[in-house]
Amino acid sequence: MKEKITVIPKPVSVKYTEDVYQSEGLSVISGDKSFAGEIEIANNQLRCALEKFGFKGPLCEPGNIFCLKKGDDEASEAYSIVISKEKITIEAASSKGIYHGLQTLRQLVLSEFNNGVLVLPCAEIQDYPCFSWRGLMLDCSRYFYTVPFIKELIDTLSLHHINRFHWHLTDDQGWRLPVAEYPLLTEIGSLRKDSRMRWKPPQGGFYSEDEIRDVVDYAAKRHIETIPEVDLPGHASAILASYPELGCTGGPYQVEERFGIFEDVLCAGNDRILDLATKIFDALVKLFPSKWVHIGGDEVRYNRWEACPKCQKRLAELGLKKPGELQSWITSLLVKMLSERGRTAIGWDEILEDSDKFKLPKETIVMSWRGETGGVRASALGHQVIMTPNSCGCYLDYKHINTAEEPGQSYEPGASVYKAYSMQPVTPEMKSGSEQLILGGQGNLWAELIYAGKFAQYMIFPRICAIAEAVWTPKENKDFEDFSSRLKAHRSRLDTLGIYQYRGPLK
Ligand SMILES: [Zn+2]
């Protein structure tokens, strides 16, 4: 009997005892009434997994796997699992905690259930996360991922205790969010020509309100919070193609089929862009219960604002010198609009720049992507921070290894599994005392070069497994060799679930 609990992320503590738990078939999970929702999902997850093993019968009864409530603390994510000879007991003080425990159990079943028999070493697992923000961003603008794909992804993320789904809904290449007062955003802005695929009609689509609610609810039941992103005031080609009067030149514009950074952004001198933001935020607040909304704010080019009389007039009225300060002005208004709606803004690290006159409001959360410096600076200024540095393996659109054959973007520092594993939300450069401002980290999948869902899975797995461990497991428990050996068992779990994965060198 191998004495290894090979789950990912690695639990805080595992103590083995001599015995072995062995059961024919798999017991139905039962337990405390307050965990009924989590238990039902877990029973369904296990039933699906067993079918994939070719095990057709129902889960065996009566149950010897129990979920018990211990204490009462809805904020806690901690859980414990005791595997004895006769039974498996999962305990937690919250539904979040019990769900995490059930996912650890799901991992064990996926790798240790063979020929109709589950064999596990008797052990006591104590577990809780290091960081509260453990996320994945999916770019659904450059590639329009279907709802069934997104749900399967969310379910698999939850297997790794990931608890944030950052949904990138708008960009130059497509607008995916319905906004009732601006119907052309979806009528025009969701479609683009796609010269890569000449045999197909224009590429595009958008999510209906019902589909969005369905995804948000599906994720919430798996204790994953969905955070929408609407990128403003740059990456705005799809908006401008729909409403050309919102740009500095008036167009003509098109939903971009090229990839890159474009000069046409929302006109900072036009008050109607604020009405647009108001209506977008109203739509978001209706659909997304999350207290956070991501406002983008990255890669804004200022050429148009420099040349535009309306933007120059605004600059003079506000007493500003540099066009970049207009972005800080816009950001401060967006943050205020969200705050009036009870929401907290998150933005990419560019929102820290040129903010002398219009200071970035203290409550704004900064997502550090251009390396770690944005996170270091933001935390020194007292902002909460989410780390997703492109230099530390968090950009899942980068090649795993730098060969011509490997799919993804070429990028010098690379994004190997090892690099993703080595990611540290709290860096040595951060001021001591600012650790509590670092909420955690996430991986980002940009989709310029990702043409299909299965391809997305290949880019995400197993790097997100490495990131999950980087943000869950205490630093002193992390060991890449140990992770690599557990990954062998973990790969079979992903295979059983039908998830594609990268299988090349890890470093
Ligand atoms: Zn303008």
XYZ file of C-alpha atoms and ligand atoms in Angstrom:
508
model
C 0.000 0.000 0.000
C 1.486 3.282 -0.991
C 1.273 5.716 1.854
C 0.712 8.780 -0.169
C -2.094 11.240 -0.376
C -1.166 12.635 -3.788
C -3.709 15.434 -4.045
C -3.013 18.877 -5.545
C -2.782 21.384 -3.934
C -0.842 19.671 -1.169
C -2.735 19.769 2.140
C -1.317 21.642 5.111
C -0.856 18.433 7.086
C -1.323 14.681 6.509
C -0.744 12.125 9.275
C -0.783 8.464 8.277
C -1.828 5.553 10.470
C -1.123 1.877 9.785
C -4.502 0.766 8.499
C -6.144 0.803 5.107
C -9.650 1.812 4.091
C -11.114 -0.463 1.476
C -14.603 -0.513 -0.029
C -16.294 -2.329 -2.880
C -17.991 0.283 -5.010
C -18.354 3.710 -3.523
C -20.587 4.806 -0.714
C -23.153 7.546 -1.137
C -21.995 10.576 0.817
C -24.357 11.748 3.539
C -24.188 14.223 6.368
C -25.290 17.454 7.961
C -28.407 19.009 6.396
C -26.721 22.390 6.017
C -24.294 20.767 3.567
C -27.043 19.182 1.421
C -26.130 21.244 -1.686
C -22.418 20.403 -1.525
C -23.132 16.727 -0.833
C -25.508 16.478 -3.799
C -22.926 18.017 -6.144
C -20.190 15.723 -4.836
C -22.373 12.615 -5.233
C -23.081 13.648 -8.834
C -19.408 14.368 -9.504
C -18.445 10.934 -8.176
C -21.241 9.199 -10.099
C -19.978 10.838 -13.334
C -16.394 9.863 -12.506
C -17.354 6.248 -11.842
C -19.199 6.061 -15.154
C -15.996 7.107 -16.832
C -14.300 4.126 -15.164
C -16.994 1.988 -16.795
C -18.620 1.323 -13.412
C -22.318 1.399 -14.234
C -24.035 0.503 -10.981
C -25.325 3.093 -8.523
C -23.128 4.202 -5.661
C -23.431 1.545 -2.973
C -25.545 2.077 0.117
C -25.582 2.513 3.063
C -23.092 5.315 3.312
C -19.814 5.237 5.124
C -18.658 8.667 3.956
C -19.945 11.477 6.155
C -19.849 15.288 6.103
C -20.164 16.751 9.575
C -20.433 20.309 10.765
C -17.863 21.251 13.339
C -18.231 24.762 14.666
C -19.878 27.569 12.772
C -17.770 29.945 10.686
C -19.042 30.639 7.161
C -15.894 32.602 6.319
C -13.567 29.704 7.028
C -12.330 27.550 4.155
C -10.714 24.957 6.412
C -11.668 21.286 6.466
C -10.407 18.013 7.868
C -10.713 14.453 6.577
C -10.274 11.407 8.766
C -9.898 8.143 6.830
C -10.268 5.191 9.188
C -10.682 1.478 8.393
C -14.466 1.722 8.483
C -15.351 5.186 7.253
C -14.332 8.542 5.872
C -15.354 11.642 7.819
C -15.079 15.156 6.423
C -15.550 18.015 8.884
C -15.781 21.764 8.396
C -17.294 24.845 10.006
C -18.642 26.136 6.674
C -20.086 24.996 3.374
C -16.946 26.325 1.625
C -14.760 24.161 3.806
C -16.886 21.072 3.306
C -16.831 21.609 -0.478
C -13.020 21.761 -0.445
C -12.924 18.571 1.607
C -15.267 16.864 -0.858
C -13.006 17.910 -3.742
C -9.983 16.403 -1.991
C -12.043 13.217 -1.645
C -12.987 13.437 -5.356
C -9.281 13.575 -6.231
C -8.597 10.504 -4.104
C -11.420 8.566 -5.755
C -10.278 9.606 -9.237
C -6.823 8.141 -8.670
C -7.414 5.338 -6.144
C -10.610 3.668 -7.387
C -9.594 0.645 -9.423
C -11.604 -2.351 -10.664
C -14.577 -1.306 -8.583
C -12.619 -1.032 -5.330
C -11.530 2.111 -3.490
C -8.363 1.645 -1.431
C -6.986 4.518 0.643
C -4.338 4.756 3.344
C -5.830 5.613 6.731
C -4.851 9.171 7.466
C -5.878 12.445 9.018
C -5.785 15.488 6.750
C -5.946 19.049 8.077
C -6.200 21.718 5.421
C -6.854 25.409 4.804
C -5.626 27.982 2.264
C -2.785 30.478 2.496
C -4.486 33.062 0.270
C -8.141 33.987 -0.155
C -7.907 34.835 -3.900
C -7.135 31.796 -6.037
C -8.262 32.475 -9.549
C -8.325 31.904 -13.255
C -9.099 34.513 -15.904
C -10.644 33.342 -19.170
C -10.620 35.658 -22.192
C -13.953 35.088 -23.941
C -13.524 38.026 -26.335
C -10.685 36.779 -28.518
C -12.326 33.372 -28.543
C -15.979 32.838 -27.710
C -16.060 29.869 -25.352
C -19.390 28.071 -25.031
C -21.311 27.864 -21.759
C -20.912 24.036 -21.473
C -17.143 24.448 -21.884
C -17.013 27.171 -19.215
C -19.048 25.062 -16.793
C -16.811 22.033 -17.262
C -13.787 24.282 -16.688
C -15.294 25.764 -13.512
C -16.061 22.304 -12.168
C -12.468 21.199 -12.814
C -11.046 24.386 -11.275
C -13.044 23.697 -8.125
C -11.335 20.298 -7.902
C -8.171 22.354 -7.144
C -9.843 24.692 -4.597
C -9.726 27.566 -7.093
C -12.351 30.049 -5.876
C -12.386 32.956 -8.379
C -13.489 32.894 -12.018
C -12.469 36.167 -13.659
C -14.616 36.437 -16.785
C -13.038 38.714 -19.411
C -16.165 39.659 -21.356
C -15.108 42.518 -23.618
C -12.160 43.510 -25.744
C -11.261 44.830 -29.187
C -12.172 41.509 -30.795
C -15.669 41.015 -29.418
C -18.276 42.204 -26.907
C -20.040 39.379 -25.023
C -22.255 41.157 -22.454
C -25.866 42.241 -23.114
C -26.559 45.874 -22.124
C -30.238 46.730 -22.749
C -29.709 50.464 -23.426
C -26.840 49.776 -25.838
C -28.150 46.907 -27.971
C -25.632 47.409 -30.772
C -22.827 46.257 -28.442
C -24.051 42.718 -28.963
C -25.712 43.176 -32.379
C -22.569 44.591 -33.984
C -19.831 44.377 -31.353
C -20.079 40.616 -30.805
C -19.274 39.716 -34.429
C -16.032 39.950 -36.302
C -14.709 38.850 -39.607
C -12.076 36.243 -39.019
C -9.690 35.950 -41.895
C -7.977 33.013 -40.229
C -11.019 30.894 -40.940
C -12.239 31.799 -44.408
C -14.565 28.848 -44.671
C -16.689 30.108 -41.816
C -19.118 33.002 -41.350
C -18.102 35.872 -39.029
C -16.891 34.671 -35.648
C -18.703 35.713 -32.554
C -21.508 35.427 -30.095
C -22.521 36.775 -26.747
C -23.917 35.356 -23.517
C -27.612 35.929 -22.815
C -28.633 37.165 -19.371
C -29.958 33.681 -18.588
C -26.680 32.061 -19.638
C -24.695 34.470 -17.467
C -26.940 33.777 -14.461
C -26.576 30.062 -15.137
C -22.744 30.256 -15.147
C -22.640 32.478 -12.036
C -24.988 30.122 -10.172
C -23.153 26.987 -11.322
C -19.863 28.478 -10.110
C -21.347 29.720 -6.818
C -22.616 26.238 -5.999
C -18.997 25.094 -6.384
C -17.846 27.968 -4.138
C -16.306 29.886 -7.027
C -17.149 33.561 -7.265
C -17.500 34.979 -10.781
C -15.942 38.403 -11.290
C -16.890 40.122 -14.570
C -14.438 42.293 -16.468
C -15.414 45.074 -18.837
C -12.293 46.725 -20.215
C -12.471 50.555 -20.253
C -11.427 52.982 -21.761
C -9.003 51.073 -24.019
C -9.413 47.780 -25.879
C -12.596 49.431 -27.138
C -12.794 48.550 -30.855
C -15.956 46.485 -30.390
C -17.646 49.417 -28.588
C -16.532 51.892 -31.254
C -17.675 49.654 -34.115
C -21.115 49.634 -32.442
C -21.201 53.330 -31.438
C -18.643 55.258 -33.566
C -19.657 58.577 -31.967
C -17.914 57.461 -28.740
C -14.477 57.624 -30.398
C -12.296 60.710 -30.931
C -12.340 60.563 -34.748
C -15.830 59.167 -35.319
C -14.448 56.227 -37.269
C -15.022 54.229 -39.325
C -14.208 51.429 -36.910
C -14.515 47.673 -36.983
C -14.525 44.863 -34.451
C -10.850 44.015 -34.666
C -9.788 40.840 -36.372
C -6.141 41.719 -35.804
C -4.459 41.274 -32.443
C -2.442 43.931 -30.629
C -2.962 47.319 -29.030
C -4.979 49.854 -31.011
C -4.948 53.643 -30.994
C -8.709 54.094 -31.029
C -10.078 54.246 -27.480
C -13.124 55.908 -25.897
C -13.072 59.726 -26.293
C -12.272 61.246 -22.886
C -13.913 64.514 -23.992
C -17.307 62.929 -24.649
C -19.696 62.768 -21.657
C -21.601 59.941 -23.319
C -18.846 57.495 -22.376
C -19.895 58.014 -18.751
C -23.497 57.216 -19.630
C -22.227 54.063 -21.337
C -20.279 53.086 -18.205
C -23.363 53.735 -16.048
C -25.525 51.440 -18.139
C -22.829 48.749 -18.305
C -22.413 48.786 -14.523
C -26.194 48.648 -14.022
C -26.256 45.551 -16.230
C -23.339 43.977 -14.353
C -24.805 44.628 -10.923
C -28.039 42.946 -12.013
C -26.270 39.820 -13.260
C -23.273 39.395 -10.955
C -23.706 39.283 -7.172
C -19.917 39.551 -6.654
C -18.798 42.605 -4.705
C -15.953 43.002 -7.221
C -16.037 44.293 -10.800
C -12.907 44.397 -12.965
C -12.679 47.593 -15.038
C -9.609 46.701 -17.116
C -7.701 49.942 -17.658
C -4.741 48.323 -19.406
C -2.791 49.291 -22.516
C -4.529 52.594 -23.257
C -2.821 54.538 -26.058
C -3.051 58.321 -25.774
C -2.391 59.410 -29.410
C -6.062 60.070 -30.161
C -6.537 62.074 -26.948
C -3.502 64.213 -27.830
C -4.971 65.091 -31.213
C -8.658 65.387 -30.255
C -10.034 68.918 -29.574
C -12.696 67.533 -27.193
C -10.100 65.642 -25.172
C -7.807 68.687 -25.126
C -10.702 70.817 -23.890
C -11.344 68.310 -21.083
C -7.643 68.296 -20.211
C -7.637 72.089 -19.878
C -10.884 72.196 -17.873
C -9.529 69.657 -15.395
C -6.198 71.491 -15.166
C -4.250 68.434 -16.309
C -0.998 68.382 -18.224
C -0.585 64.886 -19.627
C -3.195 62.898 -21.562
C -2.424 59.917 -19.304
C -4.003 61.873 -16.457
C -7.301 61.707 -18.325
C -7.239 57.967 -17.761
C -6.828 58.504 -13.996
C -9.762 60.891 -14.151
C -11.896 58.270 -15.954
C -10.736 55.528 -13.551
C -11.655 57.623 -10.513
C -15.174 58.138 -11.937
C -15.600 54.441 -12.718
C -14.477 53.465 -9.223
C -16.982 55.944 -7.761
C -19.834 54.645 -9.943
C -19.126 51.109 -8.749
C -18.817 52.208 -5.157
C -22.276 53.845 -5.422
C -23.541 50.431 -6.526
C -21.896 48.706 -3.563
C -19.087 47.252 -5.653
C -15.296 47.424 -5.435
C -13.253 48.012 -8.584
C -10.300 45.927 -9.660
C -7.984 47.152 -12.432
C -4.801 46.102 -14.231
C -1.668 47.742 -12.826
C -1.663 50.603 -15.386
C -4.366 52.296 -13.277
C -1.604 53.330 -10.840
C 0.046 55.582 -13.431
C -0.339 59.353 -13.875
C -2.530 59.519 -10.801
C -1.058 62.579 -9.065
C -4.146 64.761 -9.397
C -6.798 62.033 -9.565
C -5.459 59.608 -7.019
C -6.466 55.999 -7.373
C -9.092 55.562 -4.644
C -7.675 53.531 -1.773
C -10.323 50.810 -2.018
C -9.353 49.944 -5.613
C -7.682 46.563 -5.978
C -4.683 46.364 -8.303
C -4.015 43.297 -10.416
C -0.278 43.137 -11.046
C 0.441 41.654 -14.480
C 3.533 43.428 -15.893
C 5.855 41.504 -13.645
C 5.683 42.018 -9.904
C 6.452 45.737 -9.738
C 2.798 46.854 -9.949
C 1.981 44.698 -6.924
C 4.984 45.990 -4.987
C 4.061 49.598 -5.716
C 0.329 49.175 -5.128
C 0.804 47.463 -1.762
C 3.254 50.180 -0.686
C 0.469 52.677 -1.442
C -1.982 50.687 0.669
C -3.997 49.007 -2.101
C -5.068 45.396 -1.953
C -3.319 43.388 -4.632
C -3.875 40.276 -6.742
C -0.672 38.912 -8.250
C -0.703 37.552 -11.779
C 2.758 38.478 -13.070
C 3.432 37.547 -16.695
C 7.075 37.034 -15.724
C 6.241 34.305 -13.188
C 4.303 31.697 -15.144
C 0.843 33.217 -14.624
C 0.240 33.939 -18.330
C -1.189 30.690 -19.584
C -1.233 31.831 -23.227
C 2.592 31.725 -23.216
C 4.330 28.628 -24.522
C 5.199 26.001 -21.914
C 8.595 25.554 -23.516
C 10.174 27.692 -26.159
C 10.088 25.509 -29.253
C 8.576 26.305 -32.624
C 6.162 23.383 -32.289
C 4.728 24.415 -28.930
C 1.458 26.368 -29.181
C 1.055 29.754 -27.543
C 2.769 33.121 -27.496
C 6.543 33.269 -27.522
C 7.852 35.088 -24.520
C 11.372 35.239 -23.221
C 10.907 34.436 -19.515
C 8.597 31.606 -20.595
C 5.824 30.053 -18.561
C 6.860 26.517 -17.692
C 4.960 24.470 -15.132
C 7.966 25.003 -12.847
C 7.701 28.763 -13.245
C 3.984 28.697 -12.465
C 4.727 26.568 -9.385
C 7.385 29.017 -8.201
C 4.995 31.958 -8.300
C 4.848 33.743 -4.924
C 2.069 36.236 -4.227
C 4.139 37.932 -1.490
C 7.507 38.875 -2.970
C 10.688 39.801 -1.062
C 10.468 43.345 -2.491
C 7.172 44.044 -0.748
C 7.345 46.193 2.356
C 7.072 44.179 5.517
C 3.648 44.684 6.995
C 1.982 44.837 3.584
C 1.474 41.053 3.397
C -2.124 41.329 4.525
C -2.858 43.461 1.441
C -1.912 40.614 -0.907
C -5.144 38.744 -1.568
C -3.541 35.993 -3.637
C -2.932 35.210 -7.271
C -4.312 33.771 -10.468
C -3.516 32.448 -13.928
C -4.740 34.282 -17.036
C -5.644 32.653 -20.315
C -5.668 35.220 -23.117
C -7.173 33.694 -26.222
C -5.613 35.397 -29.253
C -3.977 32.156 -30.341
C -6.325 29.698 -28.652
C -8.861 28.565 -31.221
C -10.851 25.948 -29.311
C -11.878 24.820 -25.847
C -9.741 21.679 -25.870
C -6.791 23.826 -26.858
C -7.562 26.106 -23.893
C -7.478 23.099 -21.559
C -4.036 22.168 -22.907
C -2.780 25.662 -22.016
C -4.466 25.717 -18.586
C -3.613 22.221 -17.296
C -1.450 21.433 -15.458
C -0.146 24.992 -14.989
C -3.253 25.999 -13.041
C -2.643 22.975 -10.778
C 0.799 24.450 -10.035
C -0.663 27.911 -9.409
C -3.391 26.401 -7.208
C -0.671 24.933 -4.997
C 1.279 28.226 -5.042
C -1.710 30.102 -3.606
C -3.131 27.395 -1.326
C -0.232 25.512 0.244
C 2.056 27.110 2.866
C 5.361 28.152 1.312
C 7.330 25.867 3.625
C 5.348 22.817 2.405
C 6.072 23.505 -1.253
C 8.573 21.320 -3.066
C 8.666 21.032 -6.844
C 10.027 17.469 -6.941
C 7.255 16.369 -4.621
C 4.683 18.245 -6.751
C 6.054 16.543 -9.893
C 5.639 13.098 -8.371
C 2.060 13.867 -7.238
C 1.361 15.250 -10.714
C 1.687 11.734 -12.155
C -1.371 10.584 -10.193
C -3.065 13.890 -10.853
C -2.678 13.546 -14.621
C -4.696 10.324 -14.470
C -7.461 12.233 -12.647
C -7.585 14.861 -15.389
C -7.551 12.083 -18.013
C -10.512 10.402 -16.364
C -12.377 13.705 -16.423
C -11.595 14.068 -20.144
C -9.488 17.205 -19.634
C -6.704 17.791 -22.169
C -3.327 18.604 -20.702
C 0.209 19.536 -21.662
C 2.564 16.590 -21.148
C 6.000 17.932 -22.122
C 8.970 18.925 -19.934
C 8.004 20.717 -16.718
C 11.024 23.052 -16.675
Zn -11.420 62.606 -27.797
